[in-house]
Each structure stands twice: as structure tokens, then as C-alpha cells.
XYZ file of C-alpha atoms in Angstrom:
554
model
C 96.856 70.429 0.395
C 93.686 68.470 -0.172
C 93.509 64.954 1.090
C 92.427 62.041 -1.078
C 88.987 61.915 0.505
C 88.412 65.602 -0.143
C 89.452 65.196 -3.827
C 87.068 62.282 -4.311
C 84.232 64.215 -2.773
C 84.924 67.192 -5.047
C 84.875 64.984 -8.222
C 81.587 63.473 -7.158
C 79.978 66.884 -6.913
C 81.152 67.788 -10.450
C 79.454 64.800 -12.033
C 76.192 65.470 -13.901
C 73.120 64.013 -12.280
C 70.264 62.578 -14.384
C 67.128 64.709 -14.568
C 64.095 63.383 -12.686
C 60.609 63.207 -14.066
C 58.532 66.133 -12.892
C 55.354 65.115 -11.041
C 52.174 67.111 -10.989
C 51.591 68.841 -7.617
C 47.988 68.893 -6.540
C 46.972 70.848 -3.446
C 43.690 70.720 -1.569
C 42.155 72.957 1.117
C 42.987 70.488 3.818
C 46.639 70.563 2.892
C 46.699 74.337 3.058
C 45.110 74.415 6.475
C 47.478 71.763 7.748
C 50.455 73.657 6.419
C 49.344 76.813 8.253
C 49.041 74.917 11.491
C 52.608 73.658 11.357
C 55.154 75.491 13.386
C 57.442 77.825 11.517
C 61.022 76.585 11.174
C 62.267 79.772 12.864
C 60.922 83.011 14.147
C 61.284 85.921 11.782
C 63.510 88.746 12.966
C 61.809 91.852 14.299
C 61.189 94.614 11.825
C 63.326 97.139 13.700
C 66.270 94.725 13.862
C 66.301 92.717 10.653
C 70.031 92.070 10.751
C 69.990 90.871 14.415
C 72.341 93.492 15.784
C 70.648 93.675 19.172
C 71.149 90.925 21.712
C 68.203 88.793 22.642
C 66.951 89.230 26.140
C 66.346 85.568 26.856
C 68.379 83.212 24.770
C 67.215 79.673 24.706
C 69.557 76.885 25.522
C 71.430 75.656 22.456
C 70.105 72.129 23.057
C 67.841 70.265 25.410
C 69.344 67.902 27.947
C 69.215 64.291 26.836
C 66.223 62.275 27.819
C 66.643 58.722 29.020
C 64.190 56.186 27.797
C 65.238 53.544 30.316
C 64.937 54.062 34.047
C 65.906 51.845 36.918
C 63.720 50.897 39.828
C 64.563 54.168 41.622
C 63.175 56.233 38.744
C 66.526 57.659 37.699
C 68.238 57.185 34.367
C 71.143 54.885 33.988
C 73.516 57.733 33.266
C 72.195 60.027 36.005
C 74.623 60.686 38.803
C 72.825 60.218 42.101
C 73.169 63.091 44.592
C 75.522 62.367 47.444
C 73.772 60.987 50.449
C 74.461 62.725 53.769
C 76.735 60.718 56.014
C 75.016 58.982 58.865
C 75.266 60.887 62.154
C 78.130 59.763 64.284
C 77.107 59.025 67.835
C 79.525 60.923 70.071
C 79.618 59.729 73.617
C 79.289 62.669 76.070
C 82.450 63.485 77.974
C 81.897 62.756 81.602
C 83.150 65.815 83.509
C 83.612 65.139 87.183
C 81.392 67.319 89.305
C 83.304 69.494 91.771
C 83.123 68.190 95.242
C 81.193 70.508 97.540
C 83.579 72.367 99.772
C 82.802 72.051 103.455
C 81.374 75.263 104.830
C 83.954 76.980 106.978
C 82.775 78.335 110.304
C 83.239 82.031 110.895
C 85.607 82.984 113.663
C 84.024 83.992 116.918
C 84.012 87.751 117.444
C 85.913 89.382 120.273
C 83.721 88.294 123.169
C 84.323 87.127 126.729
C 83.635 83.455 127.529
C 83.370 81.924 130.978
C 83.491 78.129 131.135
C 82.900 76.098 134.303
C 82.766 72.356 134.886
C 81.511 69.894 137.491
C 82.981 66.694 136.057
C 86.782 66.343 136.026
C 86.784 64.864 132.511
C 85.168 68.046 131.198
C 88.195 70.122 132.183
C 90.314 68.639 129.382
C 87.416 69.155 126.957
C 87.146 72.850 127.823
C 90.913 73.341 127.519
C 90.807 71.781 124.066
C 87.942 74.096 123.207
C 89.927 77.151 124.340
C 92.802 76.150 122.021
C 90.532 75.964 118.956
C 91.583 78.549 116.289
C 87.979 79.628 115.835
C 88.062 81.046 119.376
C 91.295 83.001 118.866
C 89.616 86.402 119.163
C 87.646 85.520 122.285
C 88.899 85.738 125.862
C 88.063 82.488 127.630
C 88.316 81.760 131.341
C 87.961 78.240 132.777
C 87.034 77.492 136.395
C 85.484 74.748 138.475
C 82.038 74.906 139.968
C 79.461 74.554 137.202
C 76.496 76.911 137.109
C 77.089 78.196 140.642
C 80.590 79.431 139.701
C 79.153 81.509 136.849
C 77.235 83.699 139.300
C 80.487 85.415 140.298
C 81.600 86.312 136.752
C 80.316 88.550 133.973
C 80.725 87.342 130.396
C 79.108 87.465 126.973
C 78.903 83.670 126.761
C 78.708 80.960 129.422
C 79.704 77.358 128.655
C 78.668 75.389 131.738
C 79.138 71.703 132.453
C 76.789 70.472 135.159
C 75.687 67.271 136.870
C 72.563 68.788 138.412
C 69.173 67.217 137.936
C 66.250 68.994 136.340
C 64.946 70.917 139.358
C 68.237 72.213 140.806
C 69.506 72.995 137.320
C 66.517 75.197 136.482
C 66.781 77.012 139.809
C 70.479 77.743 139.233
C 69.733 78.970 135.699
C 67.092 81.348 137.039
C 69.689 82.912 139.322
C 72.182 83.130 136.435
C 69.611 84.758 134.161
C 68.939 87.386 136.818
C 72.695 87.983 137.082
C 73.340 88.167 133.291
C 70.046 88.699 131.442
C 71.555 89.253 127.966
C 74.320 86.641 127.985
C 74.244 83.464 125.880
C 74.289 80.178 127.806
C 75.361 76.745 126.529
C 74.822 73.785 128.884
C 76.784 70.528 128.820
C 74.442 68.182 130.671
C 73.950 64.488 131.245
C 70.117 64.327 131.245
C 68.445 63.748 127.872
C 64.843 64.742 128.536
C 62.351 66.463 126.218
C 60.641 68.240 129.100
C 64.002 69.575 130.256
C 64.729 70.907 126.774
C 61.449 72.840 126.798
C 62.253 74.349 130.181
C 65.741 75.345 129.007
C 64.327 76.974 125.874
C 61.907 78.954 128.035
C 64.917 80.293 129.948
C 66.645 81.301 126.681
C 69.396 78.703 126.878
C 71.126 78.822 123.486
C 72.116 75.151 123.243
C 72.039 71.972 125.311
C 74.724 69.405 124.449
C 74.685 65.875 125.824
C 77.952 63.893 125.970
C 79.742 62.365 124.255
C 80.552 65.569 122.365
C 83.973 66.713 121.216
C 85.480 70.183 121.231
C 84.783 70.546 117.501
C 81.072 69.977 118.025
C 80.956 72.599 120.780
C 83.018 75.092 118.729
C 80.657 74.756 115.752
C 77.709 75.422 118.025
C 79.334 78.562 119.450
C 80.275 79.866 115.992
C 76.707 79.395 114.798
C 75.402 81.443 117.728
C 77.579 84.465 116.827
C 77.649 84.100 113.039
C 75.988 87.464 112.338
C 76.992 89.340 115.489
C 79.127 92.497 115.092
C 79.700 93.635 118.669
C 82.552 96.147 118.256
C 82.158 99.822 119.131
C 83.517 101.959 116.254
C 85.231 105.303 116.969
C 86.022 107.448 113.908
C 88.688 110.177 114.168
C 89.018 112.815 111.432
C 90.759 116.180 111.203
C 88.983 119.395 110.285
C 92.067 120.276 108.251
C 95.386 118.692 107.436
C 98.301 118.686 109.860
C 96.208 119.237 112.957
C 97.234 116.022 114.742
C 94.233 113.752 114.098
C 96.385 110.684 113.355
C 98.465 111.230 116.502
C 95.305 111.492 118.581
C 93.802 108.341 117.014
C 96.942 106.285 117.659
C 97.270 107.415 121.277
C 93.553 106.935 121.864
C 93.685 103.342 120.594
C 96.680 102.594 122.840
C 94.929 104.034 125.913
C 91.789 101.944 125.304
C 93.849 98.785 124.845
C 96.422 99.170 127.620
C 94.872 101.477 130.197
C 91.310 100.127 129.949
C 92.450 96.609 128.963
C 89.978 96.320 126.102
C 90.811 94.497 122.884
C 91.224 97.244 120.253
C 91.852 97.389 116.504
C 93.399 100.511 114.965
C 92.704 100.932 111.233
C 94.851 103.408 109.290
C 92.583 104.351 106.379
C 94.831 107.141 105.103
C 95.844 105.076 102.063
C 98.054 107.831 100.678
C 100.056 109.046 103.681
C 99.321 106.725 106.613
C 101.883 106.778 109.452
C 100.529 104.372 112.086
C 102.854 101.484 111.191
C 105.893 103.794 111.210
C 104.998 105.410 114.515
C 104.509 102.028 116.203
C 107.713 100.675 114.600
C 105.861 97.893 112.772
C 106.505 96.311 109.358
C 103.234 94.608 108.381
C 103.197 92.092 105.546
C 99.758 93.189 104.297
C 97.725 96.382 104.343
C 94.189 97.695 103.918
C 94.261 97.412 100.123
C 95.124 93.700 100.304
C 92.028 93.071 102.392
C 89.780 95.116 100.095
C 90.705 93.163 96.942
C 90.716 89.731 98.583
C 88.101 87.101 97.782
C 88.088 85.894 101.399
C 87.993 89.120 103.385
C 87.733 87.503 106.818
C 90.729 85.211 106.333
C 92.897 87.944 104.774
C 91.953 90.403 107.519
C 92.952 87.915 110.207
C 96.352 87.450 108.563
C 96.869 91.200 107.980
C 96.365 92.364 111.567
C 99.660 93.218 113.269
C 99.928 92.830 117.039
C 101.355 96.050 118.498
C 100.593 94.819 122.029
C 98.658 91.747 123.201
C 95.442 93.826 123.174
C 96.158 96.317 120.365
C 96.154 95.207 116.725
C 96.887 97.373 113.694
C 95.597 97.242 110.121
C 98.133 99.489 108.426
C 97.955 101.679 105.347
C 99.954 100.678 102.235
C 103.675 101.334 102.311
C 103.487 103.193 99.004
C 101.162 105.996 97.979
C 97.777 104.604 96.972
C 94.572 106.120 95.659
C 91.786 106.939 98.078
C 89.036 105.410 95.948
C 87.429 102.395 97.637
C 84.328 100.651 96.223
C 81.391 101.061 98.535
C 80.518 97.359 98.703
C 84.142 96.446 99.479
C 84.260 99.018 102.284
C 80.998 97.756 103.779
C 82.332 94.188 103.824
C 85.571 95.386 105.421
C 83.705 97.197 108.186
C 81.424 94.209 108.822
C 84.469 92.017 109.435
C 86.336 94.665 111.429
C 83.462 94.858 113.903
C 84.152 91.223 114.819
C 87.886 91.621 115.524
C 87.829 93.560 118.803
C 85.730 95.278 121.437
C 86.638 98.699 120.002
C 87.673 99.730 116.488
C 89.404 103.107 116.033
C 89.334 104.474 112.467
C 92.022 106.970 111.459
C 90.221 108.647 108.552
C 92.006 110.819 105.968
C 91.271 114.492 105.482
C 89.091 113.858 102.407
C 85.377 113.757 101.695
C 85.161 110.505 99.733
C 81.856 108.569 99.675
C 83.275 105.796 101.867
C 84.589 108.382 104.382
C 81.110 109.828 104.602
C 79.701 106.322 105.164
C 82.250 105.619 107.896
C 81.295 108.799 109.746
C 77.584 108.149 109.367
C 77.767 104.558 110.668
C 80.346 105.074 113.444
C 79.208 104.848 117.044
C 81.405 107.784 118.116
C 83.022 110.587 116.085
C 85.965 112.760 117.104
C 86.603 115.880 114.995
C 90.061 117.326 115.644
C 90.245 121.068 114.974
C 92.561 123.962 115.707
C 91.711 127.431 117.053
C 91.816 128.987 113.563
C 89.269 130.107 110.980
C 89.872 127.219 108.553
C 89.271 124.603 111.235
C 86.213 126.472 112.485
C 84.631 126.623 109.032
C 85.323 122.968 108.168
C 84.249 121.674 111.568
C 81.009 123.640 111.357
C 80.202 122.202 107.905
C 80.947 118.659 109.058
C 78.813 119.007 112.173
C 75.827 120.328 110.218
C 76.021 117.474 107.718
C 76.501 114.738 110.310
C 73.672 116.022 112.487
C 71.283 115.698 109.550
C 72.454 112.257 108.377
C 73.260 110.331 111.558
C 70.641 108.396 113.471
C 72.929 107.671 116.420
C 72.159 109.019 119.888
C 75.704 110.323 120.410
C 76.780 113.617 118.881
C 80.206 114.187 117.292
C 82.823 115.365 119.790
C 85.095 118.292 118.897
C 88.658 118.275 120.243
C 90.941 121.306 119.992
C 94.564 120.544 119.185
C 97.760 122.622 119.093
C 96.240 125.251 121.333
C 98.292 128.127 122.819
C 100.759 128.235 119.963
C 103.236 131.084 120.646
C 102.980 134.229 118.515
C 99.891 133.027 116.638
C 96.507 134.754 116.764
C 93.870 132.288 117.958
C 90.113 132.240 118.295
C 89.165 132.247 121.997
C 87.646 129.028 123.247
C 84.374 130.737 124.182
C 83.927 132.252 120.715
C 84.895 128.970 119.065
C 82.241 127.058 121.012
C 79.614 129.726 120.336
C 80.225 129.589 116.583
C 80.032 125.777 116.505
C 77.045 125.643 118.871
C 78.973 122.882 120.615
C 81.566 122.995 123.366
C 84.875 121.244 122.638
C 85.237 118.273 124.965
C 89.018 118.602 125.231
C 91.776 121.086 124.406
C 95.361 119.885 123.958
C 98.095 122.472 124.409
C 100.939 122.920 121.966
C 103.823 120.888 123.427
C 106.263 120.131 120.599
C 108.918 118.735 122.930
C 106.545 116.174 124.429
C 104.931 114.972 121.202
C 108.139 115.186 119.185
C 110.123 113.097 121.662
C 107.405 110.444 121.821
C 107.193 110.194 118.039
C 110.972 110.038 117.630
C 111.203 107.146 120.108
C 108.233 105.255 118.655
C 106.231 105.680 121.851
C 102.840 106.962 122.844
C 102.347 109.903 125.190
C 101.672 107.581 128.120
C 104.793 105.567 127.447
C 107.002 108.645 127.158
C 105.562 110.863 129.915
C 102.791 109.137 131.889
C 102.348 112.071 134.307
C 101.988 114.784 131.671
C 98.804 116.755 131.183
C 98.280 115.349 127.692
C 98.413 111.776 129.031
C 95.775 112.524 131.653
C 93.594 114.211 129.023
C 93.819 111.116 126.813
C 92.638 109.020 129.755
C 89.634 111.288 130.225
C 88.769 111.358 126.519
C 88.952 107.564 126.225
C 86.630 107.163 129.201
C 84.120 109.562 127.634
C 84.089 107.568 124.385
C 84.062 104.020 125.778
C 82.499 104.309 129.215
C 85.344 102.297 130.799
C 87.617 103.578 133.528
C 91.379 102.928 133.452
C 92.206 99.592 135.067
C 95.984 99.515 135.048
C 98.907 101.948 135.131
C 101.193 102.162 132.110
C 103.092 98.926 131.584
C 106.753 99.881 131.357
C 107.746 96.477 129.960
C 106.001 97.331 126.687
C 108.138 100.412 126.052
C 111.778 101.372 125.963
C 113.181 100.641 129.465
C 114.017 103.644 131.602
C 117.576 104.030 132.822
C 117.990 102.659 136.364
C 119.465 105.882 137.740
C 117.135 108.120 139.661
C 115.817 110.863 137.417
C 115.369 114.482 138.210
C 111.993 115.918 137.370
C 111.216 119.252 135.902
C 108.063 121.257 135.402
C 106.663 120.999 131.882
C 104.982 123.803 129.956
C 101.599 122.589 131.106
C 102.578 122.728 134.782
C 102.674 118.936 135.229
C 105.703 116.830 136.097
C 107.571 115.296 133.171
C 110.541 112.942 133.149
C 113.914 114.007 131.791
C 117.462 112.685 131.654
C 119.271 112.506 135.053
C 121.406 115.505 135.956
C 124.938 115.103 137.435
C 124.858 115.235 141.242
C 127.012 117.731 143.191
C 129.115 116.005 145.844
C 130.350 117.947 148.940
C 134.071 117.689 149.756
C 135.420 116.848 153.275
C 136.741 119.536 155.822
C 140.377 118.345 155.703
C 140.640 118.991 152.029
C 139.181 122.443 152.479
C 141.679 123.239 155.293
C 144.699 122.103 153.290
C 143.546 124.167 150.390
C 143.160 127.240 152.580
C 146.660 126.874 154.104
C 148.217 126.467 150.689
C 146.458 129.569 149.517
C 147.715 131.579 152.524
C 151.320 130.449 152.012
C 151.178 131.437 148.375
C 149.777 134.853 149.222
C 152.437 135.420 151.942
C 155.326 134.581 149.632
C 153.989 136.923 147.029
C 153.551 139.741 149.532
C 157.088 139.369 150.976
C 158.609 139.492 147.554
C 156.841 142.698 146.708
C 157.850 144.669 149.877
C 161.508 143.574 150.452
C 164.198 146.412 149.440
C 167.920 145.724 148.365
C 170.941 146.357 150.807
C 172.537 150.059 150.789
C 176.131 150.689 149.433
C 179.038 150.814 152.137
C 180.469 154.330 153.195
C 184.205 155.366 153.170
C 186.414 155.457 156.391
C 186.092 158.496 158.564
C 182.591 159.022 157.593
C 183.504 162.442 156.176
C 182.721 163.790 152.730
C 185.082 165.654 150.699
C 184.163 169.116 149.683
């Protein structure tokens, strides 16, 4: 329906409008030119698209944005929305992180060296005893005596710590005699004279340090640790088998025990057979840590000190893992392990596995002595020959690898004669151990070494000789029976072993002779018994009685 406004508008359109008077239109040339110059009301459509079916490429905006006639002092229109201003930067106070306090540098433990300390002043005795109890000197063997520099002339040591009250002249004369006695030893003097000229004279005589009281044991210990910070004095002996099951581990364990107990040298045995090591089991030890724990530790020296197990006072063991482990060891970790092992004892015996890993090759190349354990068979001969050729070309040590024959004279087994074996290797075996399963088996079953089980056997004497060849030290003490299973107090019979040497065995029951009276009584009883038996066998029965008259009827 139409509204009232629409109806009124429609009636107004239908009304007749009055006609206007027509005016005369006059045009001039200027008007025509001006009309041509005006802009056309719209652009005509293109000829090929009169109806405007195609879309225009660039459509103009339907209207222009409004223009503002009035502007404020900033030059923007009143209706213009100002762009948002960036927020002012917020000043953030830096968080003060506390700097870590520098950790005090820990002194390295002294290596296994011998120290002789002597004093002139009585108050220095307590100082030296406190020094000997310092944990940093735990690996060293320290001896304290009275007498100052003169007392040191009767002792041999790697380090001398000498307290003296001598003046400059007598002190220098005594040091000259000491230097002639021990030219390579380190000397630390605890003196009472603070003189620059004296210090120059001491330096000329290669005195390591001169300490003037008052000085505590900690000050002296730090000075000693600094002297031996980079010293690795141990002699490394590497033992490896030419093939598996030849007895290389048994030889390494017995060799380490002989060096420690017979030669009385501090020794460290390292079981590097990470897969099948048996040293801890054979010595009846249960270590809390093993080789792998030391290799992965951040502090190798501290972990190594805690991982060493004391088998005897002079023999320490770094055992293989209890469970089967891989043989791969990073080269840098192995080098760091060996550098710290060389500071733990006078001698380090390495029980190497029968494998040709890179770290095994490094251990053989850097060892001071090498023992290759082989058997009188073709496999051992071939492997030992290959190892000798390689080590001769790579090692720069003066000593040559030593070949030891093991399990020789095995019954009913063809063997290569010793002469032919040496000719093929171009090296004579330094030792040949006979096959004695009873001896070695009994020692292993009891958790003992050969010397502990049978100290007079041929194998024990051969171990003594081999250890002397490798270390240069002669045996100093007989086997200590207190370290092993005690022997029964009864007197033991001795028998001849396979090797022809005397070996101990369990006591046999003694035969006791009976007295003469007992023998006589026994003989009489035997005669009586025989007589009774004989009489019973030869006695006949009584004959039947005859009739009266004595005549027989016919």
C-alpha cells in the first residue's frame, strides 16, 4: 500500500506545468571551444564491449575519502584517528646473579715415592709426624729419624725433608756430601737462617725448597705436592696372551704378588679384561668400584684412589666390572687413566685382554716391559710372531718384549720343540712353565698365589726369577704365611712334585710300633688255638667191647 506521502508526490507529478517562454540560443566560437575543453561526464564504453560485459581491470574507488577543511595544530583533521603511539620502554633492572665462588685448587696426591725426614730440633719431630699423617702423602712411604742432614747420608730416598740448625758453611758442606750420595733426589730444607746469599747457594746445589719457620705441616705438604705434580714414576709391566686360555691372567696376578710381597715394592694390579676379568675373584675381593667407574668419572684421580682395593699392604687391585662389559674405551679416557695409575705405585701390572683394540695397542706401545704368554702350539707361535713384529716397529723403548711359554709338557699333546719355537720367533723364551694342573688348580681353588700354596715349587722359583728380570729387584723376604690360609700345626709329609721339587701336602697318618709284651701274648694265643684245632682233628673214638671168652662163633 502507498503511504500518504507517496500519494501526494504522485498527484503532484500528474499536474500540468505551465509552458515557459522559449529563449533564443546564440552560440559563439569561444563557447564551442570551451565546451570541447570540458571533461566528458563519463568515458564511452569500448567498441568491442559496448554493453560492458567484461570486467574492468582497475576499478576506481566508488568515492573519494572526505577532505577536512579544518586542521588542528598537529596538521591532522579533527575526525582523524591518530595512530597509536608506541609505549615508552620499560626500564628493567638487571638481575644480579651471584658469581660462583672460585673453588680452591686441590693439591694432587704425592705419587708412590720414598721420603726420608730428619730433624735437629725437638719441636720439629711433632711437625714431621703431622706431615706424615697428611692424606696427600698416603701413597708415599715416609721414615722419620733424628740427626738432620748427617742422618740422611745413611739412607736412600726419592725425597729428603731435613730440619737443620747448621749455619751457612757447615750446611753447604753437608749438602755437598748428600748430593754426592743421592744425586737425583729432591731435597727440602727446614732452616732457621733467612739469608739471600744462602738461598743462592742452595739453588746452586739443586735444593728444591727452603722453608723458614714458623711453617705448618700444610705449608710443607703443599710444597711437596707442587714438586711432584707432573711426575709419573711407576714402572708399567703389560701382560698379554698370544691366545685365549693360555694362563696370562694367572701369570699377571702371581707376578704382581711376587713384586709386592717378595720384593716389597708397592704394586698396583689392573684387570683390564672388562668382559671376563677374574682378578677380584681369585684374590677373594669384592670391590665397590671397577675400571669403568674410573673411566667415566669427572675426577679420575679421586675416583681411582677410592676404587683401589688393598689385597695386601703393598698390593692394590683395580678390578674389572662384575658384569660383562664392552671392551671399547675412549683413547683420551685411557690415557688419563694410565697417567694417574703411574702415580699410585712403584710398579703397575696390566692384565690385558686377548683383543687388539686401539687402547690395547697403546698400552703395549707405552709400557716399560711387555710379557707375551704363549703355548708350544702353532696358533700361539703365529700370534706371538705377529705381535713381536708389530711391537718392534712401533716401540721406542730399549727393552724388548719377553716371551714366556706356559702349559708346557702337556701329556699326549704334540708340541713344538723349544729350539724350533725360538728359531721361528727369532727370540728365545725367557721362561717355560710346565703343565701342573694340581698345583695351579689347588692355588686357585683356595684363593692363593703359587707362593702362598707351594713356596718351594718350581713354578714359585720361576716367578721369582721372572719378577727380578722385569724389575731389577731381588727378593727381600720369604713368603709371609700370615697373609694366607694358616697351615695346620701338625708336621706335614712332603712328596716329590711332577717338576721334581718338594711340594707340601696333607699330613699322612703315622704308623706306631707295638710293644714286645703284646706281641708275645698274641703269639701264645695263636699257638694255643692252633694246638686245640690240631688235637681235635687227630683224636679217634673208643672201640666197642668184646664178648666173654674172647672166642668167635663159627
